[in-house]
Amino acid sequence: MKLINLLRDLVEIDSESGKEDEIVDYVTEFLEDLGYSPKVEEKKVKNVVLEGKGDLWLITHLDTTRKLTGFSFDGVYCYGTGVCDAKASVAAILSAIEESEEFVLNVAFLSDEEEGGRGSEHFARRRKGRAIIMEPTELKVAEAQYGSAEITVNVKGKPSHGAFPDFGVSAIEKAYELYEKIKNIWRGFSIQEIRGGDSSYSIPEECFIRFAFVFPPEVSSSDILEKVLKIAENYGEVEVVEFWDGFYCDEIVELAKIVEERTVMKSWTDAANLKAEGWKVTVWGPGELEYCHTKYERVKVAEVEKAKEVIGRMNEFILSSF
């Protein structure tokens, strides 16, 4: 029940990206009440950093996507925006610290992961080491983080009266045609936004569409974009919003000794910014990523408990080495 109450407290704090001040204060005060001395590092965004011993860091993020639902508990799962991504990880870390007589793992709670990743950019440049980035992996250790790319296309058509569809060219239909052509060259993508047409009974002249791509480390973002842009540029104005190459994760021996199951992380995480700065990283944490960013977001309390236990065991490894 104590862990559930902690999760409730965290979820009830609105910490949408850019609004992390309250949760930064909560986490800082929680640690101070336990006798620790966390630092709030601020450079456009705020990170809470608790330095311990050695070069291994537990890192997760405090911010969430826009709030869709509040906290609830059905006896097995906790629900609510951010409950899994990544407040379950925040709760697991805080609970592990609370239950340890001496907690010596380095810990960082970062901001802005769901937007620009500025928290991890700032953090990674100031230090070097090894990191377990805590994100939902169902407690399996990620062997790779997939690459990603996002483009928008403002598809152009030809307007006409709605009674004369053959006279006009529907931008919505052209957007669907573009989707089908892209699907022929790469299956790992989705339409995440589409806007076009109105109630004026006319053939729409424009249709805005946003595509998001995911791909394994052996596929480069430049290869994906080259193929996609070659097609998309024939349909209208194209903007490349962002792109990242994937990478293979490093083995973090303290975690590998405890957790045997492996997986891949198909979404961008702060691990990308740390990897780019020379850190050794992997991704691991409680929860199912599939439900995150939706009104159905959930986490099994038993997984958060297990994550807390694993963190406690890793802390014992570090303690025994000093």
mmCIF file of C-alpha atoms in Angstrom:
data_model
loop_
_atom_site.group_PDB
_atom_site.id
_atom_site.type_symbol
_atom_site.label_atom_id
_atom_site.label_comp_id
_atom_site.label_asym_id
_atom_site.label_seq_id
_atom_site.Cartn_x
_atom_site.Cartn_y
_atom_site.Cartn_z
ATOM 1 C CA MET A 1 0.000 0.000 0.000
ATOM 2 C CA LYS A 2 2.910 2.359 0.704
ATOM 3 C CA LEU A 3 4.163 1.995 -2.872
ATOM 4 C CA ILE A 4 0.663 2.544 -4.266
ATOM 5 C CA ASN A 5 0.300 5.715 -2.222
ATOM 6 C CA LEU A 6 3.647 6.948 -3.519
ATOM 7 C CA LEU A 7 2.551 6.270 -7.088
ATOM 8 C CA ARG A 8 -0.706 8.096 -6.395
ATOM 9 C CA ASP A 9 1.177 11.122 -5.097
ATOM 10 C CA LEU A 10 3.419 11.189 -8.163
ATOM 11 C CA VAL A 11 0.604 10.758 -10.689
ATOM 12 C CA GLU A 12 -1.582 13.383 -9.043
ATOM 13 C CA ILE A 13 1.175 15.935 -9.640
ATOM 14 C CA ASP A 14 0.706 17.384 -13.122
ATOM 15 C CA SER A 15 4.199 17.217 -14.610
ATOM 16 C CA GLU A 16 3.591 17.649 -18.316
ATOM 17 C CA SER A 17 6.820 18.602 -20.092
ATOM 18 C CA GLY A 18 7.615 22.201 -19.194
ATOM 19 C CA LYS A 19 5.666 21.974 -15.914
ATOM 20 C CA GLU A 20 8.044 19.880 -13.813
ATOM 21 C CA ASP A 21 8.641 22.327 -10.926
ATOM 22 C CA GLU A 22 6.153 20.737 -8.504
ATOM 23 C CA ILE A 23 7.374 17.184 -9.011
ATOM 24 C CA VAL A 24 11.004 18.337 -8.800
ATOM 25 C CA ASP A 25 10.165 19.827 -5.395
ATOM 26 C CA TYR A 26 8.351 16.644 -4.319
ATOM 27 C CA VAL A 27 11.233 14.328 -5.225
ATOM 28 C CA THR A 28 13.819 16.668 -3.702
ATOM 29 C CA GLU A 29 11.916 16.919 -0.409
ATOM 30 C CA PHE A 30 11.316 13.142 -0.356
ATOM 31 C CA LEU A 31 15.057 12.511 -0.568
ATOM 32 C CA GLU A 32 15.918 15.241 1.931
ATOM 33 C CA ASP A 33 13.447 13.765 4.437
ATOM 34 C CA LEU A 34 15.410 10.501 4.182
ATOM 35 C CA GLY A 35 18.624 12.331 5.060
ATOM 36 C CA TYR A 36 20.094 12.629 1.556
ATOM 37 C CA SER A 37 21.333 15.792 -0.160
ATOM 38 C CA PRO A 38 20.073 15.883 -3.748
ATOM 39 C CA LYS A 39 21.003 18.727 -6.056
ATOM 40 C CA VAL A 40 18.632 20.475 -8.425
ATOM 41 C CA GLU A 41 20.613 21.265 -11.550
ATOM 42 C CA GLU A 42 18.948 23.899 -13.669
ATOM 43 C CA LYS A 43 19.720 24.960 -17.210
ATOM 44 C CA LYS A 44 16.420 25.796 -18.945
ATOM 45 C CA VAL A 45 15.056 22.592 -17.373
ATOM 46 C CA LYS A 46 15.485 21.093 -13.902
ATOM 47 C CA ASN A 47 17.100 17.759 -13.042
ATOM 48 C CA VAL A 48 17.252 16.209 -9.577
ATOM 49 C CA VAL A 49 20.639 14.543 -9.036
ATOM 50 C CA LEU A 50 21.707 12.358 -6.122
ATOM 51 C CA GLU A 51 25.373 11.410 -6.311
ATOM 52 C CA GLY A 52 26.561 8.192 -4.701
ATOM 53 C CA LYS A 53 29.569 5.963 -5.325
ATOM 54 C CA GLY A 54 31.038 4.488 -8.482
ATOM 55 C CA ASP A 55 30.114 5.202 -12.091
ATOM 56 C CA LEU A 56 26.719 3.476 -12.368
ATOM 57 C CA TRP A 57 23.629 5.675 -12.609
ATOM 58 C CA LEU A 58 19.919 4.967 -12.410
ATOM 59 C CA ILE A 59 18.203 7.523 -14.610
ATOM 60 C CA THR A 60 14.549 8.177 -15.379
ATOM 61 C CA HIS A 61 12.353 11.160 -16.202
ATOM 62 C CA LEU A 62 9.790 13.179 -14.272
ATOM 63 C CA ASP A 63 7.799 14.720 -17.115
ATOM 64 C CA THR A 64 4.799 13.240 -18.908
ATOM 65 C CA THR A 65 2.781 13.787 -22.039
ATOM 66 C CA ARG A 66 -0.442 15.818 -21.757
ATOM 67 C CA LYS A 67 -2.696 14.682 -18.929
ATOM 68 C CA LEU A 68 -5.511 12.405 -20.081
ATOM 69 C CA THR A 69 -6.558 10.553 -16.920
ATOM 70 C CA GLY A 70 -6.102 10.727 -13.174
ATOM 71 C CA PHE A 71 -4.905 8.036 -10.809
ATOM 72 C CA SER A 72 -6.859 4.862 -10.086
ATOM 73 C CA PHE A 73 -6.120 1.358 -8.800
ATOM 74 C CA ASP A 74 -8.070 -1.850 -9.502
ATOM 75 C CA GLY A 75 -6.247 -4.197 -7.161
ATOM 76 C CA VAL A 76 -3.639 -5.249 -9.741
ATOM 77 C CA TYR A 77 -2.841 -2.250 -11.948
ATOM 78 C CA CYS A 78 -2.415 1.434 -11.238
ATOM 79 C CA TYR A 79 -3.707 3.727 -13.987
ATOM 80 C CA GLY A 80 -3.204 7.348 -14.984
ATOM 81 C CA THR A 81 -1.140 9.614 -17.188
ATOM 82 C CA GLY A 82 2.533 9.018 -16.475
ATOM 83 C CA VAL A 83 1.904 6.135 -14.076
ATOM 84 C CA CYS A 84 4.043 3.860 -16.238
ATOM 85 C CA ASP A 85 6.039 6.355 -18.298
ATOM 86 C CA ALA A 86 7.914 6.870 -16.124
ATOM 87 C CA LYS A 87 6.538 7.476 -12.622
ATOM 88 C CA ALA A 88 6.557 3.746 -11.875
ATOM 89 C CA SER A 89 10.334 3.941 -12.280
ATOM 90 C CA VAL A 90 10.495 7.071 -10.123
ATOM 91 C CA ALA A 91 8.494 5.268 -7.427
ATOM 92 C CA ALA A 92 10.671 2.150 -7.625
ATOM 93 C CA ILE A 93 13.844 4.201 -7.158
ATOM 94 C CA LEU A 94 12.453 6.296 -4.300
ATOM 95 C CA SER A 95 11.090 3.207 -2.528
ATOM 96 C CA ALA A 96 14.408 1.390 -2.900
ATOM 97 C CA ILE A 97 16.229 4.367 -1.406
ATOM 98 C CA GLU A 98 13.733 4.559 1.461
ATOM 99 C CA GLU A 99 14.154 0.863 2.301
ATOM 100 C CA SER A 100 17.969 0.866 2.117
ATOM 101 C CA GLU A 101 20.088 1.508 5.182
ATOM 102 C CA GLU A 102 22.695 3.072 2.911
ATOM 103 C CA PHE A 103 21.908 3.865 -0.712
ATOM 104 C CA VAL A 104 25.018 4.465 -2.817
ATOM 105 C CA LEU A 105 23.839 4.172 -6.425
ATOM 106 C CA ASN A 106 23.970 7.423 -8.377
ATOM 107 C CA VAL A 107 20.485 8.617 -9.344
ATOM 108 C CA ALA A 108 19.156 11.269 -11.713
ATOM 109 C CA PHE A 109 15.557 12.323 -12.314
ATOM 110 C CA LEU A 110 15.439 14.267 -15.566
ATOM 111 C CA SER A 111 13.031 16.707 -17.201
ATOM 112 C CA ASP A 112 11.855 17.259 -20.783
ATOM 113 C CA GLU A 113 12.220 13.649 -21.980
ATOM 114 C CA GLU A 114 8.834 13.742 -23.699
ATOM 115 C CA GLU A 115 9.696 16.883 -25.644
ATOM 116 C CA GLY A 116 13.227 17.953 -26.552
ATOM 117 C CA GLY A 117 15.309 15.759 -24.251
ATOM 118 C CA ARG A 118 17.071 18.823 -22.860
ATOM 119 C CA GLY A 119 17.376 17.338 -19.387
ATOM 120 C CA SER A 120 19.470 14.405 -20.577
ATOM 121 C CA GLU A 121 21.460 16.602 -22.967
ATOM 122 C CA HIS A 122 22.525 18.831 -20.101
ATOM 123 C CA PHE A 123 23.141 15.929 -17.721
ATOM 124 C CA ALA A 124 25.157 13.781 -20.157
ATOM 125 C CA ARG A 125 27.572 16.566 -21.061
ATOM 126 C CA ARG A 126 28.559 17.169 -17.442
ATOM 127 C CA ARG A 127 29.502 13.582 -16.603
ATOM 128 C CA LYS A 128 30.603 10.238 -18.000
ATOM 129 C CA GLY A 129 29.745 6.773 -16.795
ATOM 130 C CA ARG A 130 27.331 3.881 -17.141
ATOM 131 C CA ALA A 131 23.569 4.247 -16.982
ATOM 132 C CA ILE A 132 20.413 2.203 -16.678
ATOM 133 C CA ILE A 133 17.727 4.338 -18.267
ATOM 134 C CA MET A 134 14.495 3.342 -16.568
ATOM 135 C CA GLU A 135 11.635 3.152 -19.050
ATOM 136 C CA PRO A 136 8.839 0.591 -19.549
ATOM 137 C CA THR A 137 10.339 -2.714 -20.779
ATOM 138 C CA GLU A 138 8.298 -5.162 -18.655
ATOM 139 C CA LEU A 139 11.482 -5.619 -16.590
ATOM 140 C CA LYS A 140 13.390 -7.042 -19.552
ATOM 141 C CA VAL A 141 16.810 -5.612 -20.365
ATOM 142 C CA ALA A 142 16.956 -3.837 -23.722
ATOM 143 C CA GLU A 143 19.663 -5.075 -26.065
ATOM 144 C CA ALA A 144 18.981 -2.266 -28.546
ATOM 145 C CA GLN A 145 17.153 1.019 -28.901
ATOM 146 C CA TYR A 146 15.454 1.537 -32.247
ATOM 147 C CA GLY A 147 15.993 4.561 -34.411
ATOM 148 C CA SER A 148 13.174 6.938 -35.255
ATOM 149 C CA ALA A 149 12.231 9.606 -37.740
ATOM 150 C CA GLU A 150 9.291 11.922 -38.165
ATOM 151 C CA ILE A 151 8.174 13.884 -41.201
ATOM 152 C CA THR A 152 5.180 16.022 -42.071
ATOM 153 C CA VAL A 153 3.726 16.497 -45.530
ATOM 154 C CA ASN A 154 1.296 19.215 -46.548
ATOM 155 C CA VAL A 155 -0.287 17.318 -49.433
ATOM 156 C CA LYS A 156 -1.624 19.441 -52.287
ATOM 157 C CA GLY A 157 -4.761 18.725 -54.287
ATOM 158 C CA LYS A 158 -7.104 20.670 -56.570
ATOM 159 C CA PRO A 159 -10.285 22.148 -55.105
ATOM 160 C CA SER A 160 -13.700 21.874 -56.698
ATOM 161 C CA HIS A 161 -17.368 21.834 -55.759
ATOM 162 C CA GLY A 162 -18.201 18.687 -53.825
ATOM 163 C CA ALA A 163 -20.621 17.543 -56.530
ATOM 164 C CA PHE A 164 -17.748 17.340 -59.044
ATOM 165 C CA PRO A 165 -15.136 15.006 -57.527
ATOM 166 C CA ASP A 166 -13.678 14.179 -60.931
ATOM 167 C CA PHE A 167 -13.037 17.854 -61.652
ATOM 168 C CA GLY A 168 -11.024 18.326 -58.452
ATOM 169 C CA VAL A 169 -8.231 16.294 -56.892
ATOM 170 C CA SER A 170 -8.804 15.400 -53.250
ATOM 171 C CA ALA A 171 -5.740 16.106 -51.111
ATOM 172 C CA ILE A 172 -7.044 13.550 -48.605
ATOM 173 C CA GLU A 173 -7.112 10.836 -51.251
ATOM 174 C CA LYS A 174 -3.613 11.832 -52.344
ATOM 175 C CA ALA A 175 -2.445 11.584 -48.736
ATOM 176 C CA TYR A 176 -3.821 8.046 -48.601
ATOM 177 C CA GLU A 177 -2.064 7.267 -51.881
ATOM 178 C CA LEU A 178 1.184 8.548 -50.352
ATOM 179 C CA TYR A 179 0.620 6.325 -47.317
ATOM 180 C CA GLU A 180 0.198 3.255 -49.534
ATOM 181 C CA LYS A 181 3.382 4.030 -51.474
ATOM 182 C CA ILE A 182 5.430 4.462 -48.312
ATOM 183 C CA LYS A 183 4.008 1.195 -46.974
ATOM 184 C CA ASN A 184 5.482 -0.570 -49.997
ATOM 185 C CA ILE A 185 9.021 0.431 -48.991
ATOM 186 C CA TRP A 186 8.836 0.343 -45.171
ATOM 187 C CA ARG A 187 6.263 -1.275 -42.870
ATOM 188 C CA GLY A 188 7.494 0.129 -39.574
ATOM 189 C CA PHE A 189 5.682 3.456 -39.546
ATOM 190 C CA SER A 190 2.394 5.046 -38.550
ATOM 191 C CA ILE A 191 0.196 8.014 -39.335
ATOM 192 C CA GLN A 192 0.097 9.989 -36.095
ATOM 193 C CA GLU A 193 -1.787 13.057 -37.259
ATOM 194 C CA ILE A 194 -3.945 13.956 -40.242
ATOM 195 C CA ARG A 195 -5.976 17.084 -40.986
ATOM 196 C CA GLY A 196 -7.865 17.943 -44.135
ATOM 197 C CA GLY A 197 -11.198 19.055 -45.500
ATOM 198 C CA ASP A 198 -14.060 20.904 -43.854
ATOM 199 C CA SER A 199 -17.856 21.136 -43.963
ATOM 200 C CA SER A 200 -18.048 23.438 -47.011
ATOM 201 C CA TYR A 201 -18.992 20.599 -49.414
ATOM 202 C CA SER A 202 -15.882 20.982 -51.525
ATOM 203 C CA ILE A 203 -13.020 18.766 -52.627
ATOM 204 C CA PRO A 204 -10.163 19.512 -50.169
ATOM 205 C CA GLU A 205 -7.165 21.343 -51.561
ATOM 206 C CA GLU A 206 -4.786 20.494 -48.698
ATOM 207 C CA CYS A 207 -4.223 17.654 -46.266
ATOM 208 C CA PHE A 208 -1.624 17.743 -43.502
ATOM 209 C CA ILE A 209 -0.203 14.372 -42.502
ATOM 210 C CA ARG A 210 2.475 13.372 -39.990
ATOM 211 C CA PHE A 211 4.364 10.097 -40.316
ATOM 212 C CA ALA A 212 6.505 8.463 -37.617
ATOM 213 C CA PHE A 213 9.021 5.729 -38.451
ATOM 214 C CA VAL A 214 10.832 3.212 -36.242
ATOM 215 C CA PHE A 215 13.671 0.976 -37.369
ATOM 216 C CA PRO A 216 16.354 -1.288 -35.864
ATOM 217 C CA PRO A 217 19.975 -0.168 -35.390
ATOM 218 C CA GLU A 218 21.170 -1.860 -38.579
ATOM 219 C CA VAL A 219 18.951 0.510 -40.592
ATOM 220 C CA SER A 220 20.100 4.131 -40.751
ATOM 221 C CA SER A 221 17.772 7.107 -40.561
ATOM 222 C CA SER A 222 19.389 8.532 -43.701
ATOM 223 C CA ASP A 223 18.436 5.413 -45.674
ATOM 224 C CA ILE A 224 14.826 5.620 -44.500
ATOM 225 C CA LEU A 225 14.548 9.340 -45.159
ATOM 226 C CA GLU A 226 16.157 9.128 -48.588
ATOM 227 C CA LYS A 227 13.600 6.571 -49.764
ATOM 228 C CA VAL A 228 10.608 8.257 -48.140
ATOM 229 C CA LEU A 229 11.447 11.805 -49.222
ATOM 230 C CA LYS A 230 11.937 10.700 -52.814
ATOM 231 C CA ILE A 231 8.262 9.747 -52.841
ATOM 232 C CA ALA A 232 6.806 12.357 -50.478
ATOM 233 C CA GLU A 233 8.274 15.366 -52.278
ATOM 234 C CA ASN A 234 6.005 14.602 -55.232
ATOM 235 C CA TYR A 235 2.949 15.177 -53.058
ATOM 236 C CA GLY A 236 3.554 18.535 -51.430
ATOM 237 C CA GLU A 237 5.661 20.421 -48.913
ATOM 238 C CA VAL A 238 7.752 18.108 -46.736
ATOM 239 C CA GLU A 239 9.405 18.844 -43.392
ATOM 240 C CA VAL A 240 11.757 16.488 -41.572
ATOM 241 C CA VAL A 241 10.818 17.070 -37.933
ATOM 242 C CA GLU A 242 13.437 14.828 -36.316
ATOM 243 C CA PHE A 243 15.511 11.725 -36.885
ATOM 244 C CA TRP A 244 17.687 9.466 -34.729
ATOM 245 C CA ASP A 245 19.724 6.393 -35.491
ATOM 246 C CA GLY A 246 19.251 3.354 -33.304
ATOM 247 C CA PHE A 247 22.048 1.682 -31.371
ATOM 248 C CA TYR A 248 22.933 -1.507 -29.548
ATOM 249 C CA CYS A 249 22.919 -1.250 -25.771
ATOM 250 C CA ASP A 250 25.827 -2.045 -23.493
ATOM 251 C CA GLU A 251 25.852 -4.770 -20.884
ATOM 252 C CA ILE A 252 25.531 -3.354 -17.395
ATOM 253 C CA VAL A 253 26.885 -6.250 -15.378
ATOM 254 C CA GLU A 254 25.140 -5.347 -12.115
ATOM 255 C CA LEU A 255 21.773 -5.616 -13.893
ATOM 256 C CA ALA A 256 22.691 -8.549 -16.129
ATOM 257 C CA LYS A 257 23.516 -10.656 -13.056
ATOM 258 C CA ILE A 258 19.938 -10.300 -11.830
ATOM 259 C CA VAL A 259 17.722 -10.013 -14.923
ATOM 260 C CA GLU A 260 17.959 -12.643 -17.665
ATOM 261 C CA GLU A 261 15.142 -11.693 -20.066
ATOM 262 C CA ARG A 262 16.003 -9.455 -23.011
ATOM 263 C CA THR A 263 14.015 -7.188 -25.325
ATOM 264 C CA VAL A 264 14.410 -4.126 -27.557
ATOM 265 C CA MET A 265 13.259 -0.572 -26.866
ATOM 266 C CA LYS A 266 11.286 0.616 -29.885
ATOM 267 C CA SER A 267 10.904 4.215 -28.754
ATOM 268 C CA TRP A 268 13.337 7.083 -28.269
ATOM 269 C CA THR A 269 14.607 7.468 -24.719
ATOM 270 C CA ASP A 270 17.152 9.620 -22.916
ATOM 271 C CA ALA A 271 19.617 6.795 -23.547
ATOM 272 C CA ALA A 272 20.183 8.291 -27.008
ATOM 273 C CA ASN A 273 21.602 11.529 -25.607
ATOM 274 C CA LEU A 274 23.827 9.710 -23.134
ATOM 275 C CA LYS A 275 25.077 7.272 -25.774
ATOM 276 C CA ALA A 276 25.957 10.207 -28.034
ATOM 277 C CA GLU A 277 28.157 11.610 -25.250
ATOM 278 C CA GLY A 278 30.081 8.368 -24.788
ATOM 279 C CA TRP A 279 28.131 6.776 -21.937
ATOM 280 C CA LYS A 280 27.547 3.016 -21.695
ATOM 281 C CA VAL A 281 23.776 2.569 -21.507
ATOM 282 C CA THR A 282 20.929 0.124 -21.400
ATOM 283 C CA VAL A 283 17.168 0.530 -20.940
ATOM 284 C CA TRP A 284 15.127 -1.322 -18.331
ATOM 285 C CA GLY A 285 12.089 -0.741 -16.139
ATOM 286 C CA PRO A 286 8.565 -1.728 -15.102
ATOM 287 C CA GLY A 287 5.490 -1.517 -17.309
ATOM 288 C CA GLU A 288 4.168 -2.047 -20.814
ATOM 289 C CA LEU A 289 5.103 0.669 -23.291
ATOM 290 C CA GLU A 290 2.171 -0.198 -25.570
ATOM 291 C CA TYR A 291 -0.356 1.490 -23.261
ATOM 292 C CA CYS A 292 1.697 4.619 -22.576
ATOM 293 C CA HIS A 293 0.715 8.021 -23.993
ATOM 294 C CA THR A 294 -2.947 6.856 -24.027
ATOM 295 C CA LYS A 295 -5.885 7.013 -21.617
ATOM 296 C CA TYR A 296 -5.297 3.313 -20.917
ATOM 297 C CA GLU A 297 -1.804 3.794 -19.470
ATOM 298 C CA ARG A 298 -1.212 1.357 -16.640
ATOM 299 C CA VAL A 299 1.422 -0.461 -14.607
ATOM 300 C CA LYS A 300 1.226 -3.650 -12.574
ATOM 301 C CA VAL A 301 2.091 -2.918 -8.951
ATOM 302 C CA ALA A 302 3.917 -6.246 -8.712
ATOM 303 C CA GLU A 303 6.310 -5.078 -11.455
ATOM 304 C CA VAL A 304 7.092 -1.875 -9.594
ATOM 305 C CA GLU A 305 7.746 -3.930 -6.450
ATOM 306 C CA LYS A 306 10.057 -6.207 -8.423
ATOM 307 C CA ALA A 307 11.902 -3.211 -9.897
ATOM 308 C CA LYS A 308 12.409 -1.871 -6.372
ATOM 309 C CA GLU A 309 13.872 -5.218 -5.300
ATOM 310 C CA VAL A 310 16.260 -5.339 -8.273
ATOM 311 C CA ILE A 311 17.447 -1.810 -7.503
ATOM 312 C CA GLY A 312 18.031 -2.854 -3.904
ATOM 313 C CA ARG A 313 20.135 -5.818 -5.014
ATOM 314 C CA MET A 314 22.206 -3.644 -7.353
ATOM 315 C CA ASN A 315 22.785 -1.253 -4.483
ATOM 316 C CA GLU A 316 24.120 -4.167 -2.432
ATOM 317 C CA PHE A 317 26.537 -5.036 -5.258
ATOM 318 C CA ILE A 318 27.881 -1.496 -5.266
ATOM 319 C CA LEU A 319 28.143 -1.394 -1.469
ATOM 320 C CA SER A 320 30.100 -4.638 -1.393
ATOM 321 C CA SER A 321 32.668 -3.263 -3.841
ATOM 322 C CA PHE A 322 33.676 -0.376 -1.577
#
